[in-house]
XYZ file of C-alpha atoms in Angstrom:
332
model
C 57.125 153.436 107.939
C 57.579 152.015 104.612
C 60.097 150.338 102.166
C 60.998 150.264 98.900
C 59.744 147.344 97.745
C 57.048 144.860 98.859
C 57.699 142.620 102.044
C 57.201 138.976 100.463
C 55.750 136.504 103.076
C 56.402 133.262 102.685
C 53.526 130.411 103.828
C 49.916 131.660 104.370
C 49.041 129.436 107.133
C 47.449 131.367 110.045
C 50.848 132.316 111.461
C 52.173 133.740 108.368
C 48.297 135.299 107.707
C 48.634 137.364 111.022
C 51.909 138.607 110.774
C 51.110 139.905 106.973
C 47.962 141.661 108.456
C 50.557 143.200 111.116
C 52.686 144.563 108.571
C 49.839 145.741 105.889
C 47.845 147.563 108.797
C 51.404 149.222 109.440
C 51.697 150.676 105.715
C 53.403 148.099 103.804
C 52.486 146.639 100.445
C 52.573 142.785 101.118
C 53.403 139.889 98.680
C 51.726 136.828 100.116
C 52.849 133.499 98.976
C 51.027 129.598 99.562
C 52.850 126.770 98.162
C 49.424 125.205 97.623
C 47.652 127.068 94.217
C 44.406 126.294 95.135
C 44.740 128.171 97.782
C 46.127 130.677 96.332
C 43.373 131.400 93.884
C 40.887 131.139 96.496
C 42.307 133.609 98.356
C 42.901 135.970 95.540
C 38.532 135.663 95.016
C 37.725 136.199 98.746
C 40.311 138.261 99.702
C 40.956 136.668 103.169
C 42.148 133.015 103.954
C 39.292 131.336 104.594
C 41.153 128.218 104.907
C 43.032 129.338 107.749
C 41.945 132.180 109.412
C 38.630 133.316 108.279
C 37.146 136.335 109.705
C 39.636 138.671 108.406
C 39.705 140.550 105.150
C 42.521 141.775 102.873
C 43.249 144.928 103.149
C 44.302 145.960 99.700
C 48.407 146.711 99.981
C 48.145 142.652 100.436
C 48.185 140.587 96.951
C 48.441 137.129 96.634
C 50.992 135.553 94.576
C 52.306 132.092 93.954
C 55.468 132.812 91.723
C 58.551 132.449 93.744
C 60.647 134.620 91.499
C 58.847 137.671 92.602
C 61.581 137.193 95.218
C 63.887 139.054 92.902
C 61.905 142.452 93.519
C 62.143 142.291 96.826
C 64.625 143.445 99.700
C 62.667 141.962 102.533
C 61.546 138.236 103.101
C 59.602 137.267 105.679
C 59.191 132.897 106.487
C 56.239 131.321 108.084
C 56.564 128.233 106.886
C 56.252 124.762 109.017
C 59.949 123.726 110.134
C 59.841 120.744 107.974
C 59.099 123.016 104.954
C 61.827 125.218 105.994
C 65.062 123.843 103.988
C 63.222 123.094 101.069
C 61.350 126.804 101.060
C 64.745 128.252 101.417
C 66.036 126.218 97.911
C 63.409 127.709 96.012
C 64.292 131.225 96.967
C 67.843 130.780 96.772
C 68.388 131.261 93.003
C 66.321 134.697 93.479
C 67.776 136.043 96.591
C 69.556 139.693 95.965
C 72.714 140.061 97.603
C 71.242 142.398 101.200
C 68.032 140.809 100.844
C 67.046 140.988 104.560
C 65.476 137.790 106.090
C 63.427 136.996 108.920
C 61.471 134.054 109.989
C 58.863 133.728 113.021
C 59.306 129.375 112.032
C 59.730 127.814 115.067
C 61.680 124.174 115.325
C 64.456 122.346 114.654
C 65.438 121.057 111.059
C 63.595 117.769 111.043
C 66.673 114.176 111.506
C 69.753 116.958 111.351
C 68.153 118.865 114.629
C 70.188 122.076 112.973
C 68.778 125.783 114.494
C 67.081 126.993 111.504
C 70.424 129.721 111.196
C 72.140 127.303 110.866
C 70.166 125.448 108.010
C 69.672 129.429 106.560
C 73.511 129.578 106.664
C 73.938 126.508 104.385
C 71.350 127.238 102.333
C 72.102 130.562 101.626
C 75.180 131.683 102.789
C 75.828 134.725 104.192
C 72.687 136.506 104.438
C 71.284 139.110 107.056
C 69.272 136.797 109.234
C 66.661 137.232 111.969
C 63.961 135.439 113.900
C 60.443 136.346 115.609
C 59.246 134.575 118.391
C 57.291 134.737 121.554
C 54.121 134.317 123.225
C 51.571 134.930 120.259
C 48.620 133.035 118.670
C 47.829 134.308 115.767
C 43.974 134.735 115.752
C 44.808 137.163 118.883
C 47.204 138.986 116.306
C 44.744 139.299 113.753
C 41.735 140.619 115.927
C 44.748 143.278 117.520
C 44.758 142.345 120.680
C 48.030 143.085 122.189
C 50.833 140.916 121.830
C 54.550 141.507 122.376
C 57.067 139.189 120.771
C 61.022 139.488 120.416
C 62.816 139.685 117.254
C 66.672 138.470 117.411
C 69.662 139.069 115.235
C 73.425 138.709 115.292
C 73.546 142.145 113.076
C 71.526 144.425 115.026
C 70.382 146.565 111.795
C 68.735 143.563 110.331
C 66.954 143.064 113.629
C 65.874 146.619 114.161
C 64.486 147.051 110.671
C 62.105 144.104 111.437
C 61.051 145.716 114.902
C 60.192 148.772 113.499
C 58.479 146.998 110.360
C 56.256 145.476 113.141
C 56.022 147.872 115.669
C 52.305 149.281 116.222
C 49.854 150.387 119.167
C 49.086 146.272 119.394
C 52.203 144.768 118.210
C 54.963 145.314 120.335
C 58.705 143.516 119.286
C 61.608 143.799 121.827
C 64.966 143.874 120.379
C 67.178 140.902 121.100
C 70.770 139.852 120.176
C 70.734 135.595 121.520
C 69.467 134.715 117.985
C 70.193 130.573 119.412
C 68.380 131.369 123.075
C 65.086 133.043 120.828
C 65.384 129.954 118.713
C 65.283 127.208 121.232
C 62.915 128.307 123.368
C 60.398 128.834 120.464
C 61.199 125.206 119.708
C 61.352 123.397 123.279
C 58.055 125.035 124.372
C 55.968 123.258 121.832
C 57.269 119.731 122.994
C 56.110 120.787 126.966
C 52.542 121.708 125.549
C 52.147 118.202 124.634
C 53.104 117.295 127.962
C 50.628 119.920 129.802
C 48.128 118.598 127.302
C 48.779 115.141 128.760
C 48.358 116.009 131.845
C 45.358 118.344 131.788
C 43.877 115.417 129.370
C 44.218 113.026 132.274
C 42.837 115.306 134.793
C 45.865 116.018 137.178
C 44.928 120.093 137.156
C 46.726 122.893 138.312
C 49.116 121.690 140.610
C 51.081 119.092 137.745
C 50.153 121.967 135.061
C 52.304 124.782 137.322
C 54.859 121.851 137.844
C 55.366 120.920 134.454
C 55.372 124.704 133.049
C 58.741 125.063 136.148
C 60.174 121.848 135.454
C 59.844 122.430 131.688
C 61.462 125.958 131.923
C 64.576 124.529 133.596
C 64.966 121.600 130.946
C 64.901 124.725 128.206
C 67.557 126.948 130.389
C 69.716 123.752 130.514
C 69.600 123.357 127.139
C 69.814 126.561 126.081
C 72.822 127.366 127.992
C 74.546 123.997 126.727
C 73.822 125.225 123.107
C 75.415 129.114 123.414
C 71.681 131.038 124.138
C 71.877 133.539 127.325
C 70.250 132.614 130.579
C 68.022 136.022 130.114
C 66.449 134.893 127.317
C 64.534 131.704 128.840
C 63.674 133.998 131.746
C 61.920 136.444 128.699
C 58.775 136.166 125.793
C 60.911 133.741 123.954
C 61.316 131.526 126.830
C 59.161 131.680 129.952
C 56.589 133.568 127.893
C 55.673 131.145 125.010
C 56.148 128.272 127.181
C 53.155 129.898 129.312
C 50.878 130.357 126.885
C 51.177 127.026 124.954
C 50.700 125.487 128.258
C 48.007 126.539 129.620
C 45.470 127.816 126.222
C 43.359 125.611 124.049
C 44.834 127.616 120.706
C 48.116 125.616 121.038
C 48.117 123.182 118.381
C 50.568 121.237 120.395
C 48.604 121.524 123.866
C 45.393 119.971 121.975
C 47.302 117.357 120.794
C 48.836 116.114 123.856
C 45.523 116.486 125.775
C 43.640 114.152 122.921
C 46.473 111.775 123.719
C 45.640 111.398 127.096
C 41.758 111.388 126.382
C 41.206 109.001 123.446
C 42.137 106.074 121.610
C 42.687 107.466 118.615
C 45.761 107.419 116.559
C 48.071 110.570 115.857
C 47.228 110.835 112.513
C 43.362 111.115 113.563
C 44.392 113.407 116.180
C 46.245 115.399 113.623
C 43.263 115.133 110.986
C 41.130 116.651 113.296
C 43.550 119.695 114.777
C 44.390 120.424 110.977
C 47.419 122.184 110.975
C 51.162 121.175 111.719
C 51.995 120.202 115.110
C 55.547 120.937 115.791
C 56.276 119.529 119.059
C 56.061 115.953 117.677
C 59.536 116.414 115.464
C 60.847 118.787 117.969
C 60.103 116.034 120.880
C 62.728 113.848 118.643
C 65.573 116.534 117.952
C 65.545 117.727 121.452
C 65.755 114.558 122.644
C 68.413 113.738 120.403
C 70.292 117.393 121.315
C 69.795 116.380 124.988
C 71.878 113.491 124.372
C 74.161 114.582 122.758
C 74.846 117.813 124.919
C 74.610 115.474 128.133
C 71.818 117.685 129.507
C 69.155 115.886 131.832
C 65.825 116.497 129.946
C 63.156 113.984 131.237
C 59.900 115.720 130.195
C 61.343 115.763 127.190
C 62.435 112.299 127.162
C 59.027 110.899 128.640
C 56.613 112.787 125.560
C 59.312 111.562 123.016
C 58.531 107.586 124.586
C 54.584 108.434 124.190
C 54.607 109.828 121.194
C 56.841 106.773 119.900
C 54.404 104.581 121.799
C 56.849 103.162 123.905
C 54.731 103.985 127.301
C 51.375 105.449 127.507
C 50.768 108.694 128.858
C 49.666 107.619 132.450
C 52.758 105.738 132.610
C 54.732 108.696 131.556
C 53.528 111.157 134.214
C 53.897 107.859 136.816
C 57.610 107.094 135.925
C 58.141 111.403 136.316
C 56.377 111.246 139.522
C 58.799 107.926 140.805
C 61.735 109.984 139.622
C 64.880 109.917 142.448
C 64.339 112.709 144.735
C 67.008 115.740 144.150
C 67.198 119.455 145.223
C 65.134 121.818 142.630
């Protein structure tokens, strides 16, 4: 399959690296964009990001490109930017945009002290554009080496969805088509908050009993949530829900998972922590918007609440998994 024009790809971290190998491998010429020009010029001399995921060459339908207003040549944008990045990105492109450009964006959080959905911010931004969302149970080195991964891509207008699926679609890459475009979008963001508290845990030995607990308990805080917000039961049951939440749990390639664990091990601070991990971890703002959403949707959320009051430093971790533990007894 191919298009018209070249798929632009916006952030060329290792996320946004991996999906614009999926979609070169596939046939398409690529536009791949870094906000950073340094990087961009290396790049452009190596022909793979060292930076962020070294190991895997260009092929040559990707070129590297730093000039936002190539936007205006394109019909198809794809966003991998952090969520914090994600308003601001979406400014830039705006004067650019063509009227059915289709956009998709495999960003997963909440829009950092509003805690909007990211439609919701793409709404306000943009207007009315054709808007959908990858997520699911992916890292991105596992992408780029084609091992197989299956994700789910969600849209309120089907079309845009399904062109996106079948942009993607190969013998390793495997999208399922979804319509809960708020269900796909909180679980990708609730998950990353519980791998800081699996991290926690792991990091303070507990092992696989409080790891299986805390991946249950921490799928029920995301249903009730979900649910309170308009996403479909299913969908927390599916890749987007049950099936991220899984893997960030319980794999050392979760940014968020890492963190959480050097929480519970050391004494250093988050910015050390942070230093060292070297790439956005998005649990800590979503651990503050989700707490904030729980509150204001009246939905009982005390993982959530409990990593929020470490990673404000209000209670350590060991008192956070003691105060869970001394938690009134109730029926599951």
């Amino acid at each position: 399959m191919s298009v018209d024009s070249p798929i632009l790809v916006l952030g060329a971290g290792s996320w946004g690296t991996a999906l614009a190998l999926v979609l070169a491998r596939n046939g398409h010429s690529i536009w791949l964009w870094s906000h950073e020009q340094p990087h961009v010029d290396q790049m452009r001399a190596e022909r793979q990001n060292n930076q962020f995921l070294p190991d895997y060459p260009f092929p040559d339908n990707i070129e590297l490109v730093d000039d936002l207003a190539c936007a205006t040549k394109t019909q198809q944008i794809l966003i991998v930017v952090p969520s914090h990045a994600f308003h601001a990105t979406l400014s830039r492109i705006q004067p650019y945009l063509q009227p059915n450009t289709q956009i998709c964006w495999a960003t997963k959080g909440f829009e950092y002290k509003t805690g909007l959905l990211l439609h919701e911010v793409a709404h306000n931004v943009l207007g009315q554009q054709a808007f959908s969302v990858l997520s699911g149970p992916s890292f991105a080195k596992e992408v780029a080496k084609q091992l197989p991964t299956a994700v789910t891509i969600a849209s309120d207008i089907q079309e845009n969805a399904q062109f996106w699926v079948n942009a993607f679609h190969d013998p390793y890459f495997r999208p399922y088509l979804s319509s809960d475009l708020i269900g796909v979008q909180i679980g990708g963001a609730v998950k990353n908050v519980m791998a800081i508290a699996a991290g926690i845990a792991d990091g303070l030995g507990f092992g696989a009993n409080t790891r299986a607990a805390l991946i249950t308990r921490g799928s029920a805080e995301m249903l009730r949530l979900g649910i309170a917000m308009g996403g479909q039961a299913e969908t927390f049951m599916g890749l987007a829900g049950m099936g991220d939440l899984v893997l960030t749990c319980t794999d050392n390639q979760s940014r968020n998972r890492r963190f959480g664990f050097a929480l519970a091990q050391s004494q250093k601070t988050h910015d050390e922590i942070l230093a060292e991990i070297g790439q956005v971890v998005e649990g800590i703002h979503a651990a503050r918007e989700v707490s904030h959403l729980a509150q204001k949707y009246q939905v009982d959320m005390p993982i959530v609440d409990h990593v929020q009051q470490v990673l404000t430093q209000q209670i350590t971790p060991k008192q956070a998994v003691q105060s869970l533990l001394s938690r009134e007894v109730t029926t599951e």
